[in-house]
Tab-separated table of N, CA and C in Angstrom:
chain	number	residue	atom	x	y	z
Y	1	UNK	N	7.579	-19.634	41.461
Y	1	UNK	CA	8.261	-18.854	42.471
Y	1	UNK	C	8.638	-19.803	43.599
Y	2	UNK	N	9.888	-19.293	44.009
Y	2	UNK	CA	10.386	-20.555	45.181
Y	2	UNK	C	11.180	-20.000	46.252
Y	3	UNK	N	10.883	-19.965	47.414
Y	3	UNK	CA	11.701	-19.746	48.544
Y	3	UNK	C	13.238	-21.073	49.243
Y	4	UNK	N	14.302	-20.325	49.298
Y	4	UNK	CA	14.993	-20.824	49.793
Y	4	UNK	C	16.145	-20.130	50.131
Y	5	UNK	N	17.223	-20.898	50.950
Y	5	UNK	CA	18.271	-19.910	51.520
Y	5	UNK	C	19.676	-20.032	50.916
Y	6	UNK	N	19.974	-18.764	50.325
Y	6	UNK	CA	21.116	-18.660	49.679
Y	6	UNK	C	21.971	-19.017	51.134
Y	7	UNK	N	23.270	-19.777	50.076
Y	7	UNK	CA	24.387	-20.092	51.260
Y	7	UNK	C	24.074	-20.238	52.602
Y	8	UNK	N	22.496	-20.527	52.727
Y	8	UNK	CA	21.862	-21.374	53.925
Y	8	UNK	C	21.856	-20.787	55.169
Y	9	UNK	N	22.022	-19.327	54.160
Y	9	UNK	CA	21.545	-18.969	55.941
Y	9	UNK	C	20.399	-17.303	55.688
Y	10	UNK	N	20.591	-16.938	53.894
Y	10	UNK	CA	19.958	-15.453	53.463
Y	10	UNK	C	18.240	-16.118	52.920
Y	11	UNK	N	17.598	-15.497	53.529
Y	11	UNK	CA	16.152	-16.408	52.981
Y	11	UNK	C	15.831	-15.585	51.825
Y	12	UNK	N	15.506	-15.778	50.095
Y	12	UNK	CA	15.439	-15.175	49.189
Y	12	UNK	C	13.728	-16.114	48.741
Y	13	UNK	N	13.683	-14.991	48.004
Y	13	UNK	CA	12.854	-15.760	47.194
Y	13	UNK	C	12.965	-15.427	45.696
Y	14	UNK	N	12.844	-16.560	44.659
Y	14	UNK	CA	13.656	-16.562	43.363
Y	14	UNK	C	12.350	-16.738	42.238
Y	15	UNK	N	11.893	-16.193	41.153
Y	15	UNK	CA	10.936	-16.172	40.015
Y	15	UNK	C	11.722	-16.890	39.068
Y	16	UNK	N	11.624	-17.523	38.143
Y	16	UNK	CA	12.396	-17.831	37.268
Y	16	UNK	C	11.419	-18.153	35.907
Y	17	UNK	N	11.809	-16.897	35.266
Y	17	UNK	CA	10.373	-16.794	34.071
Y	17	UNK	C	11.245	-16.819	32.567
Y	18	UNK	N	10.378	-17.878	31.717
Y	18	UNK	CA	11.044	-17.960	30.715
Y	18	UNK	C	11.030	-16.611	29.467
Y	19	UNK	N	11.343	-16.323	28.922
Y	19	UNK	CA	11.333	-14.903	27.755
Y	19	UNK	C	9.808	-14.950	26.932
Y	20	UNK	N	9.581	-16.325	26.661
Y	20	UNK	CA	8.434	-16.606	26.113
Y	20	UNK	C	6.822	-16.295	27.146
Y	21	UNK	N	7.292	-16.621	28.104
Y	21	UNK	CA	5.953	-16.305	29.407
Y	21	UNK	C	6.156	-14.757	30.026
Y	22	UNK	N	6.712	-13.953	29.314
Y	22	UNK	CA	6.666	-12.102	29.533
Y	22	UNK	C	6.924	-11.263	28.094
Y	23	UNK	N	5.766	-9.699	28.740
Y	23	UNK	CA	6.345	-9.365	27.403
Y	23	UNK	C	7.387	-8.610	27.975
Y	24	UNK	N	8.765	-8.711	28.836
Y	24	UNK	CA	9.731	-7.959	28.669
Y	24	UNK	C	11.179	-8.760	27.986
Y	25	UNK	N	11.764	-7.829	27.064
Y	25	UNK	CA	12.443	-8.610	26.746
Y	25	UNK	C	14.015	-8.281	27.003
Y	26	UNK	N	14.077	-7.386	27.962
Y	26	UNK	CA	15.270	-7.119	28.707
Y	26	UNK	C	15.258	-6.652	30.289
Y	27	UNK	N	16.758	-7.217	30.839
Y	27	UNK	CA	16.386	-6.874	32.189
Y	27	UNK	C	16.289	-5.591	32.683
Y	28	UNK	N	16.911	-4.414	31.437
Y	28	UNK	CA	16.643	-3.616	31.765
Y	28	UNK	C	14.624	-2.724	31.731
Y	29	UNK	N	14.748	-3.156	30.919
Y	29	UNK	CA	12.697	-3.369	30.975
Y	29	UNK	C	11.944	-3.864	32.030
Y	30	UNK	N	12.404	-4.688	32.369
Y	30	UNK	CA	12.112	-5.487	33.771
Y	30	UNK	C	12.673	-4.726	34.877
Y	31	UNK	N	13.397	-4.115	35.202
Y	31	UNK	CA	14.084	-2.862	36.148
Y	31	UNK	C	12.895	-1.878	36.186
Y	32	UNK	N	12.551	-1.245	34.352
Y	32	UNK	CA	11.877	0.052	34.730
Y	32	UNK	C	10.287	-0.411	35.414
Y	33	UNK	N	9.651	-1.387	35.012
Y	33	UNK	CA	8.802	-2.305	35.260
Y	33	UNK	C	8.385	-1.764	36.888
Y	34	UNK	N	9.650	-2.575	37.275
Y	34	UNK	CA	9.732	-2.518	39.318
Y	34	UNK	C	10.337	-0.881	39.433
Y	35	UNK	N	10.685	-0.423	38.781
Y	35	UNK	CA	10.491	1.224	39.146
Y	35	UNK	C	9.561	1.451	39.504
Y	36	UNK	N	8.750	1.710	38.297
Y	36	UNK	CA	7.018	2.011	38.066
Y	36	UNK	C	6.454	1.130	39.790
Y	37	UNK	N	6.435	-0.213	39.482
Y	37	UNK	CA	5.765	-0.201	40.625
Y	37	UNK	C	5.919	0.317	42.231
Y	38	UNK	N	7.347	0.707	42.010
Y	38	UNK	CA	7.834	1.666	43.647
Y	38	UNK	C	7.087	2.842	43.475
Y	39	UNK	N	7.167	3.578	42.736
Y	39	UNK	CA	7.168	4.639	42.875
Y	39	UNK	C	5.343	4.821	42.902
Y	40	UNK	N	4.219	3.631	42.166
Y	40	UNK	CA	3.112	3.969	42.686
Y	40	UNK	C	2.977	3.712	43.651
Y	41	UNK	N	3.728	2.832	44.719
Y	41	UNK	CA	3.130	2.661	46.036
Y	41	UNK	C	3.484	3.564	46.869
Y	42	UNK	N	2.289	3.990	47.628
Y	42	UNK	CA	2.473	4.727	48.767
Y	42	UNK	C	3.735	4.027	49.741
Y	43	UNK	N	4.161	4.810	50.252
Y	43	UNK	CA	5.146	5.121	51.256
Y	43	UNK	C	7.056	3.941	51.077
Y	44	UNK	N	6.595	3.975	49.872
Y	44	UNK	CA	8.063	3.085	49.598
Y	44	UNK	C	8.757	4.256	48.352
Y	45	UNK	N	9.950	4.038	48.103
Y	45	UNK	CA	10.782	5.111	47.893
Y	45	UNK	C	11.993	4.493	46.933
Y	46	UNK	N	11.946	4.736	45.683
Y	46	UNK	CA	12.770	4.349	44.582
Y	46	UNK	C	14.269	5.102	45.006
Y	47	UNK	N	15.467	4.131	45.160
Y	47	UNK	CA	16.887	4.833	45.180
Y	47	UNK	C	17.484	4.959	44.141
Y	48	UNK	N	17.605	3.933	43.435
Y	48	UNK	CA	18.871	3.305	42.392
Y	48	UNK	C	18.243	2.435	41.410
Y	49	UNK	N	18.826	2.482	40.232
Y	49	UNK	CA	19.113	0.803	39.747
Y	49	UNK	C	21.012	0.825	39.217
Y	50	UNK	N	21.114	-0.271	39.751
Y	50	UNK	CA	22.257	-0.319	40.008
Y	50	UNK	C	22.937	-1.723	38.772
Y	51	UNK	N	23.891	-1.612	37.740
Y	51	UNK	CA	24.233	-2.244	36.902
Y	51	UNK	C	25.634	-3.119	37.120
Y	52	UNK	N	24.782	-4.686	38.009
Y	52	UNK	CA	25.627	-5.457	38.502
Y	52	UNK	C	26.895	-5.896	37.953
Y	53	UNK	N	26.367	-6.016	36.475
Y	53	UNK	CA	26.960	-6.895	35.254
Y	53	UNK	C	28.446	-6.035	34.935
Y	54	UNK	N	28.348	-4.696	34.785
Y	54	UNK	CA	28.871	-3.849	34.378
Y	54	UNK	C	29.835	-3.361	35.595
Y	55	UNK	N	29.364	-3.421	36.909
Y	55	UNK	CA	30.742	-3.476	37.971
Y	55	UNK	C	31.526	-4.460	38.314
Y	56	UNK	N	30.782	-5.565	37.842
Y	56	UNK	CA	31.613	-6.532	38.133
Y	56	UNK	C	32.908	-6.664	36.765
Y	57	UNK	N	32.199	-6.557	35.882
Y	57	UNK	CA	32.901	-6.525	34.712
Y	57	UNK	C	34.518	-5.712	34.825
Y	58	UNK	N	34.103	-4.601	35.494
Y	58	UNK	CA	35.032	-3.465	35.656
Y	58	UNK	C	35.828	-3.229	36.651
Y	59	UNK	N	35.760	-4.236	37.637
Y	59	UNK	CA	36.693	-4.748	38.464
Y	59	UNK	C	37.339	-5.648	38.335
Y	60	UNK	N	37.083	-6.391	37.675
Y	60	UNK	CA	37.219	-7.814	36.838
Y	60	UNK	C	36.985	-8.726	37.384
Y	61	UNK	N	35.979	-8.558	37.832
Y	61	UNK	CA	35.072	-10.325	39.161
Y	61	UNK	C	34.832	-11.125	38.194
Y	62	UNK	N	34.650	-12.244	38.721
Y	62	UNK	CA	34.133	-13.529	38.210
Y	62	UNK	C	32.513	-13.408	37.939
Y	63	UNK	N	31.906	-13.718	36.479
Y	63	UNK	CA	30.948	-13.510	36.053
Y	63	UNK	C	30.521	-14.831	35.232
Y	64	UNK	N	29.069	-15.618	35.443
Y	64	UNK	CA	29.101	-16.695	35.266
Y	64	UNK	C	28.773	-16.573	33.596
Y	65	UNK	N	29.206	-17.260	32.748
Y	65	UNK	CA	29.091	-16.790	31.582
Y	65	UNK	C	28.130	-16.441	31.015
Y	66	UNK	N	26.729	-17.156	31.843
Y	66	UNK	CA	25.245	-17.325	31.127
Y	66	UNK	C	24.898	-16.241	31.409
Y	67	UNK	N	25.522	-15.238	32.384
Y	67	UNK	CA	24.825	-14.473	32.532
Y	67	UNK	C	24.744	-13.219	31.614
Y	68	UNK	N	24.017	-12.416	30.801
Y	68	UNK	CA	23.872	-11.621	29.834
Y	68	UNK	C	23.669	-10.419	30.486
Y	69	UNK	N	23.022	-10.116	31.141
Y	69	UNK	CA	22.411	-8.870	32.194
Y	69	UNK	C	22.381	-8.986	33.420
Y	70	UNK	N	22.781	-8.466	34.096
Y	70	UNK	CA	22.571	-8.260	35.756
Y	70	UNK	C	22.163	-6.978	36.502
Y	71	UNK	N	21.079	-6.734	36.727
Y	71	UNK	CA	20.473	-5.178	37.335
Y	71	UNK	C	20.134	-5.273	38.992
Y	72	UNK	N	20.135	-4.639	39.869
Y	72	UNK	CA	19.883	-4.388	40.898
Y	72	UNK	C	18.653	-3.408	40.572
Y	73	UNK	N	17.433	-3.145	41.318
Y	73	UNK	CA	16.371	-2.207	41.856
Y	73	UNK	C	16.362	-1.760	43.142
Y	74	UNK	N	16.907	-0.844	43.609
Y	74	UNK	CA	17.592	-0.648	44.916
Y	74	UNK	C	16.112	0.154	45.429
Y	75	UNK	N	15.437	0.103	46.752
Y	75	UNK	CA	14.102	0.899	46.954
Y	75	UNK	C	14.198	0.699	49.083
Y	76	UNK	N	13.195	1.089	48.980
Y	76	UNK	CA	13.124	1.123	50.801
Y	76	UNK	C	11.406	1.370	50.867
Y	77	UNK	N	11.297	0.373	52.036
Y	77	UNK	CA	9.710	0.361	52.601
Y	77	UNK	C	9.441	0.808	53.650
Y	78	UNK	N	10.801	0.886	54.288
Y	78	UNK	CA	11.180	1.635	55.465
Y	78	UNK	C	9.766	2.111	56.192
Y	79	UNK	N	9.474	1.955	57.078
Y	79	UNK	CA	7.847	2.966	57.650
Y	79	UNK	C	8.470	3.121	58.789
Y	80	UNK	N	9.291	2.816	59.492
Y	80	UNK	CA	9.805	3.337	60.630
Y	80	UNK	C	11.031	2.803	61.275
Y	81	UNK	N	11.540	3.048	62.282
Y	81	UNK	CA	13.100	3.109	62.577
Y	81	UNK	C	12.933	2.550	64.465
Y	82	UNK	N	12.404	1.357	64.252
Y	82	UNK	CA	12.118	1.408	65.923
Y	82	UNK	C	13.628	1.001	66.627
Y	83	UNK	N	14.694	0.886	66.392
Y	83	UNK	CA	15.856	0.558	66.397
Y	83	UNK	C	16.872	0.498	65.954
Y	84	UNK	N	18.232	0.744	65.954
Y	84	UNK	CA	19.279	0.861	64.779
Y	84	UNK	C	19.656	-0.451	64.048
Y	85	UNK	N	19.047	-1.755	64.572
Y	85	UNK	CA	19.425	-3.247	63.977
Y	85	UNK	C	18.854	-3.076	62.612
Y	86	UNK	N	17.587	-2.608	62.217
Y	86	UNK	CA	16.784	-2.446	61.339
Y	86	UNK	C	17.269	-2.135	59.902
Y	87	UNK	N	18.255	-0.465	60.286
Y	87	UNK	CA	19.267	-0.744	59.138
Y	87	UNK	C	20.390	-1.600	58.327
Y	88	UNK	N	20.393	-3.118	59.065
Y	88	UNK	CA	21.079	-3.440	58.845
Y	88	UNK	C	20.006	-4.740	57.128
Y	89	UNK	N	19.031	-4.204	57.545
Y	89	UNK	CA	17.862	-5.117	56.119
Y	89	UNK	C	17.197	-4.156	55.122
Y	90	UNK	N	18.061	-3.036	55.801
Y	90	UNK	CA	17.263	-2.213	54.578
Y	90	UNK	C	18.116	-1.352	53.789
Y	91	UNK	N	18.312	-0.960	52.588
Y	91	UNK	CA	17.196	-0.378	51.788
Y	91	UNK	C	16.795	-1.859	51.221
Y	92	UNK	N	15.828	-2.502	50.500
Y	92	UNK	CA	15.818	-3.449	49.988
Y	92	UNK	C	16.527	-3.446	48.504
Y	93	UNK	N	16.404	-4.502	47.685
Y	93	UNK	CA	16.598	-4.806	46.063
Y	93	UNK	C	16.174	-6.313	45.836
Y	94	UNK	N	15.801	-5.685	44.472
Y	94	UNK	CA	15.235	-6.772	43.558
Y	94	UNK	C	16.420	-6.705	42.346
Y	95	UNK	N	16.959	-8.116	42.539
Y	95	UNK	CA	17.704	-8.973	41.102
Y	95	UNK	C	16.679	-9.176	39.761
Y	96	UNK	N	17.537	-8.622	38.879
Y	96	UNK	CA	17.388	-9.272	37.713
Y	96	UNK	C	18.517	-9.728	36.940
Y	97	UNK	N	18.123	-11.031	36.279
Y	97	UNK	CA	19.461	-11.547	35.406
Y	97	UNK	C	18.824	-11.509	34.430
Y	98	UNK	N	19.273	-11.620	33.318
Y	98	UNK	CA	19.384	-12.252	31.829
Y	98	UNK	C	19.753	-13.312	31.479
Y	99	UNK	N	19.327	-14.557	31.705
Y	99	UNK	CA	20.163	-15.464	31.052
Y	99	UNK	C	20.311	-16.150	30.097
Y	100	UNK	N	19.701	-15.497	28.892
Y	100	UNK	CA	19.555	-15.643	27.500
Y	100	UNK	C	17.797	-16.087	27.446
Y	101	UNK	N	17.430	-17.268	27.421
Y	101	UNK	CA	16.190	-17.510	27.137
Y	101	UNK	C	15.160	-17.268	28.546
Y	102	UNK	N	15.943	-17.097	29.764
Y	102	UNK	CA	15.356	-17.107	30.836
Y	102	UNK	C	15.446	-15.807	31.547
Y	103	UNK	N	14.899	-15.089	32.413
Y	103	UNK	CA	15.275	-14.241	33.329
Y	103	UNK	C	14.858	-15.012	35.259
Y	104	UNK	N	15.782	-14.612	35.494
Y	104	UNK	CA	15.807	-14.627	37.393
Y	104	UNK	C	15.278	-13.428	38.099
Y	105	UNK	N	14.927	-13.271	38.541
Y	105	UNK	CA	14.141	-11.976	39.798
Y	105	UNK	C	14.529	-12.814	40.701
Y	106	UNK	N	15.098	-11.846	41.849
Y	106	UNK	CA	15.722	-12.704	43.293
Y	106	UNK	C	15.326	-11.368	44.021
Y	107	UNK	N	15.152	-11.760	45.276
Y	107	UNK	CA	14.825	-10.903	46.984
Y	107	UNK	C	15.086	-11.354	47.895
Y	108	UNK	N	15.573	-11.186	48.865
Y	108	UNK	CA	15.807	-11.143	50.088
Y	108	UNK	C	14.543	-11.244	50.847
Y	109	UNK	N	13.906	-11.879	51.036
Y	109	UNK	CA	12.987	-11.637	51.799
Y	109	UNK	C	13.026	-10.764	53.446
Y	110	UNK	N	12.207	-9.829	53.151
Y	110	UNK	CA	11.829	-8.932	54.115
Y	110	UNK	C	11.395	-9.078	55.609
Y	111	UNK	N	11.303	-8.515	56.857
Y	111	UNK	CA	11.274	-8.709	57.751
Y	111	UNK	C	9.570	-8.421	58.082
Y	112	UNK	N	9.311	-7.835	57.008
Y	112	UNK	CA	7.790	-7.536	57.167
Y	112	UNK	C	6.733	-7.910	55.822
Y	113	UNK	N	5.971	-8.666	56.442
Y	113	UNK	CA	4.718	-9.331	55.275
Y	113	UNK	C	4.362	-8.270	54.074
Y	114	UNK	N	3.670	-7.379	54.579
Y	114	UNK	CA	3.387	-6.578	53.464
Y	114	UNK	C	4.881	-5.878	52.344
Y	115	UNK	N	5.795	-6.105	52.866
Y	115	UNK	CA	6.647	-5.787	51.691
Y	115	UNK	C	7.189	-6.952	50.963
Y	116	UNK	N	7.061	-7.858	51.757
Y	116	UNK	CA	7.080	-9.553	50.686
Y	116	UNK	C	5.687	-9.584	50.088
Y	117	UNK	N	4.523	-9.491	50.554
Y	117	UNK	CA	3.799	-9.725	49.671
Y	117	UNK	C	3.458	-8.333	48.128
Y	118	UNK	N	4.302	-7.628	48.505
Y	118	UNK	CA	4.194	-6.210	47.693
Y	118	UNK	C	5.063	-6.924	46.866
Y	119	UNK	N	6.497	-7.435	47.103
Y	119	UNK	CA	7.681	-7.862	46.060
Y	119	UNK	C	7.082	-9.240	44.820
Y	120	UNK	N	6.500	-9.792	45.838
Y	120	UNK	CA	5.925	-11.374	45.200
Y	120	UNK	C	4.559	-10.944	44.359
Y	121	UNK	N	3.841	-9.729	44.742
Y	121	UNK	CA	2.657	-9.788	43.524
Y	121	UNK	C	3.030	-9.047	42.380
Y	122	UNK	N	4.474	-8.019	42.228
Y	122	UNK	CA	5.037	-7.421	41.509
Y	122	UNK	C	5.605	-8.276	40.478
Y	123	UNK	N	6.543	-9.112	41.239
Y	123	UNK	CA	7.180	-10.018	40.188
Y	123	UNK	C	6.364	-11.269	39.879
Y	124	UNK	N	5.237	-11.406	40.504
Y	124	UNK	CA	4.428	-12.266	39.549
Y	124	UNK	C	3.518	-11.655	38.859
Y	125	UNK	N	3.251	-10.460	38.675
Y	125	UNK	CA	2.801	-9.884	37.450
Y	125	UNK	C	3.933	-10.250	36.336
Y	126	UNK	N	5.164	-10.305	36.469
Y	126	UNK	CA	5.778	-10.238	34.965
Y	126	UNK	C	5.390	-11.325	34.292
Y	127	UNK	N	4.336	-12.209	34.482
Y	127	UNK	CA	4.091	-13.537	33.725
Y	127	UNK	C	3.303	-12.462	32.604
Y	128	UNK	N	2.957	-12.905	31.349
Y	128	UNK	CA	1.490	-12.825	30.608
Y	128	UNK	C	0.371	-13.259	30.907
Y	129	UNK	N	-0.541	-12.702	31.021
Y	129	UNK	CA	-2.009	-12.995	31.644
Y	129	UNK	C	-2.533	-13.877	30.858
């Protein structure tokens, strides 16, 4: 797992797990996966999963070829609203790609610890124990 800043200025943090080190073997499996885990945690709130691959496709964006699957997990940790700037980081999502032998999990890292450390022990469960 590795932190760094997309286009140097979005702070993400990126998993990059091979097919062989999980038992999921699609990103859509890996989606319902991080469902499951929203929806057991108290006070966070499942929206969407949202099928990147497939809008982009259908607009006709540029799609890098490796990529096989692309899913969004759209959710919110939201616990309170002390200001209107706030909406501008939330709802959150978790990336998944496909990229044949590999999958990507990507985040945005959060403005608050406990929902980075909620995102980072989630997606490092997808290893095999």
């Amino acid at each position: 797992m590795k932190q760094l800043h997309f286009q140097e200025k979005y702070p993400i943090t990126v998993l990059d797990i091979k097919k062989s080190e999980t038992q999921f073997v699609s990103a859509d499996q890996i989606a319902d996966y991080f469902k499951d885990c929203i929806e057991e945690t108290p006070r966070v709130s499942y929206i969407a999963t949202f099928d990147h691959l497939a809008h982009s496709r259908e607009i006709e964006g540029d799609v890098a070829p490796d990529i096989q699957a692309a899913v969004n997990v759209v959710f919110c940790f939201g616990r309170a609203l002390p200001n209107p700037y706030v909406l501008a980081v939330r709802p959150r999502s978790i990336g998944i790609a496909d990229m044949g032998d590999h999958f990507v999990v990507s985040f945005m890292d959060a403005p608050q610890k406990p929902a980075n450390d909620a995102m980072r022990a989630w997606a490092l469960a997808l290893r095999n124990q």
